[in-house]
Short mmCIF file of C-alpha atoms in Angstrom, two decimals:
data_model
loop_
_atom_site.label_atom_id
_atom_site.label_comp_id
_atom_site.label_asym_id
_atom_site.label_seq_id
_atom_site.Cartn_x
_atom_site.Cartn_y
_atom_site.Cartn_z
CA GLN G 1303 -18.47 6.40 -0.12
CA VAL G 1304 -15.21 5.06 -0.95
CA GLN G 1305 -13.53 1.79 0.26
CA LEU G 1306 -9.90 0.23 0.04
CA VAL G 1307 -9.67 -3.50 0.55
CA GLU G 1308 -6.49 -5.15 0.98
CA SER G 1309 -5.46 -8.79 0.41
CA GLY G 1310 -2.36 -10.78 0.46
CA GLY G 1311 -0.82 -10.68 3.88
CA GLY G 1312 0.34 -13.78 5.72
CA LEU G 1313 3.24 -15.73 7.15
CA VAL G 1314 6.34 -16.27 5.37
CA GLN G 1315 9.79 -17.35 6.20
CA PRO G 1316 12.81 -15.04 5.96
CA GLY G 1317 13.72 -14.68 2.26
CA GLY G 1318 10.37 -15.38 0.98
CA SER G 1319 8.10 -13.18 -1.01
CA LEU G 1320 4.53 -11.84 -0.80
CA ARG G 1321 2.45 -9.64 -2.86
CA LEU G 1322 -0.16 -7.21 -1.42
CA SER G 1323 -3.05 -5.89 -3.33
CA CYS G 1324 -5.38 -2.95 -2.56
CA ALA G 1325 -8.48 -2.31 -4.48
CA ALA G 1326 -10.37 1.09 -4.48
CA SER G 1327 -14.38 1.03 -5.06
CA GLY G 1328 -17.04 3.64 -4.67
CA SER G 1329 -17.79 7.09 -5.61
CA ILE G 1330 -14.49 7.81 -7.35
CA PHE G 1331 -13.61 10.39 -9.93
CA ARG G 1332 -9.85 10.01 -9.96
CA ILE G 1333 -7.17 8.26 -7.71
CA ASN G 1334 -4.26 10.33 -7.17
CA THR G 1335 -1.31 8.93 -5.31
CA MET G 1336 -1.35 5.59 -4.00
CA GLY G 1337 0.78 3.86 -1.32
CA TRP G 1338 1.43 1.32 1.34
CA TYR G 1339 2.47 1.98 5.21
CA ARG G 1340 3.30 -0.02 7.75
CA GLN G 1341 3.17 -0.22 11.62
CA ALA G 1342 4.86 -2.57 13.94
CA PRO G 1343 3.76 -2.99 17.75
CA GLY G 1344 5.32 -0.02 19.63
CA ASN G 1345 6.22 1.90 16.22
CA GLN G 1346 4.93 4.76 14.49
CA ARG G 1347 3.32 4.16 11.13
CA GLU G 1348 5.66 4.75 8.29
CA LEU G 1349 5.64 5.01 4.53
CA VAL G 1350 6.89 1.73 2.88
CA ALA G 1351 6.45 3.10 -1.06
CA ALA G 1352 4.07 5.25 -2.74
CA ILE G 1353 3.10 5.61 -6.72
CA SER G 1354 1.73 8.59 -8.59
CA ARG G 1355 -0.94 8.28 -11.16
CA GLY G 1356 1.91 8.97 -13.53
CA ASN G 1357 3.76 5.93 -12.02
CA THR G 1358 6.45 7.85 -10.23
CA THR G 1359 7.63 5.89 -7.16
CA ASN G 1360 9.09 6.65 -3.83
CA TYR G 1361 10.40 3.95 -1.47
CA ALA G 1362 11.62 3.70 1.99
CA ASP G 1363 15.43 3.26 2.31
CA SER G 1364 14.90 -0.28 4.01
CA VAL G 1365 12.93 -1.56 1.19
CA LYS G 1366 14.71 -0.18 -1.61
CA GLY G 1367 15.86 -3.16 -3.93
CA ARG G 1368 13.51 -5.53 -2.41
CA PHE G 1369 9.93 -4.10 -2.71
CA THR G 1370 8.19 -2.94 -5.83
CA ILE G 1371 5.27 -1.13 -5.99
CA SER G 1372 2.91 -0.86 -8.90
CA ARG G 1373 -0.74 0.13 -9.98
CA ASP G 1374 -3.46 -0.55 -12.25
CA ASN G 1375 -5.51 2.41 -13.10
CA ALA G 1376 -8.09 0.63 -14.90
CA LYS G 1377 -8.71 -1.56 -11.82
CA ASN G 1378 -8.21 1.04 -9.28
CA THR G 1379 -5.80 -1.29 -7.75
CA VAL G 1380 -2.23 -0.87 -6.27
CA TYR G 1381 0.28 -3.67 -5.53
CA LEU G 1382 3.31 -4.26 -3.51
CA GLN G 1383 5.56 -6.95 -4.51
CA MET G 1384 7.79 -7.83 -1.46
CA ASN G 1385 10.87 -10.15 -1.96
CA SER G 1386 13.73 -11.04 0.28
CA LEU G 1387 11.60 -10.58 3.14
CA LYS G 1388 13.26 -10.00 6.55
CA PRO G 1389 11.90 -10.44 10.17
CA GLN G 1390 12.06 -6.64 10.70
CA ASP G 1391 9.53 -6.40 7.98
CA THR G 1392 6.90 -7.78 10.23
CA ALA G 1393 4.03 -5.40 10.51
CA ALA G 1394 0.47 -4.41 9.98
CA TYR G 1395 0.50 -3.17 6.10
CA TYR G 1396 -2.13 -0.52 5.44
CA CYS G 1397 -3.09 0.67 1.75
CA HIS G 1398 -3.42 4.74 1.53
CA ALA G 1399 -4.70 6.59 -1.41
CA ILE G 1400 -5.52 10.08 -1.97
CA ILE G 1401 -8.99 10.08 -4.06
CA THR G 1402 -10.81 12.63 -5.64
CA THR G 1403 -14.46 11.71 -5.37
CA GLN G 1404 -17.39 12.19 -7.97
CA ILE G 1405 -18.43 15.35 -5.98
CA LEU G 1406 -14.73 16.66 -6.88
CA VAL G 1407 -13.77 16.63 -3.11
CA THR G 1408 -10.33 15.14 -2.40
CA TYR G 1409 -9.81 12.94 0.65
CA ASP G 1410 -7.23 10.49 2.25
CA TYR G 1411 -8.46 7.17 2.49
CA TRP G 1412 -7.01 4.14 4.26
CA GLY G 1413 -7.65 0.41 4.23
CA GLN G 1414 -8.20 -1.86 7.21
CA GLY G 1415 -4.57 -3.50 7.14
CA THR G 1416 -3.34 -6.66 6.55
CA GLN G 1417 -0.65 -8.53 8.76
CA VAL G 1418 2.54 -9.40 7.33
CA THR G 1419 4.83 -11.83 9.53
CA VAL G 1420 8.32 -12.82 8.47
CA SER G 1421 9.39 -15.84 10.77
CA SER G 1422 10.91 -19.07 10.76
#
């Protein structure tokens, strides 16, 4: 059994910053790509940022230059530093990871989601 637990969401004013964290735990052999997705009401879930085990990153055009994804492999944790937040960043943010379990089967795992609201 593998779990992803997110933290760090909340309410912030436009131009502000938040840092999301997502820690993986359980029967883990190796964590491959980790990432963050978001979903606003009425919209499809979209990729925000992803990072490979070797730290290659990929960002949605809408967040480039404002958001930074990073990971700590020793802690099985991925972070999303969000700066210069805009109202259109308001959404539920979901952690995603591709994890090889200790029985050497690879699955996609999702966190429960954390709400980010950008409003004055």
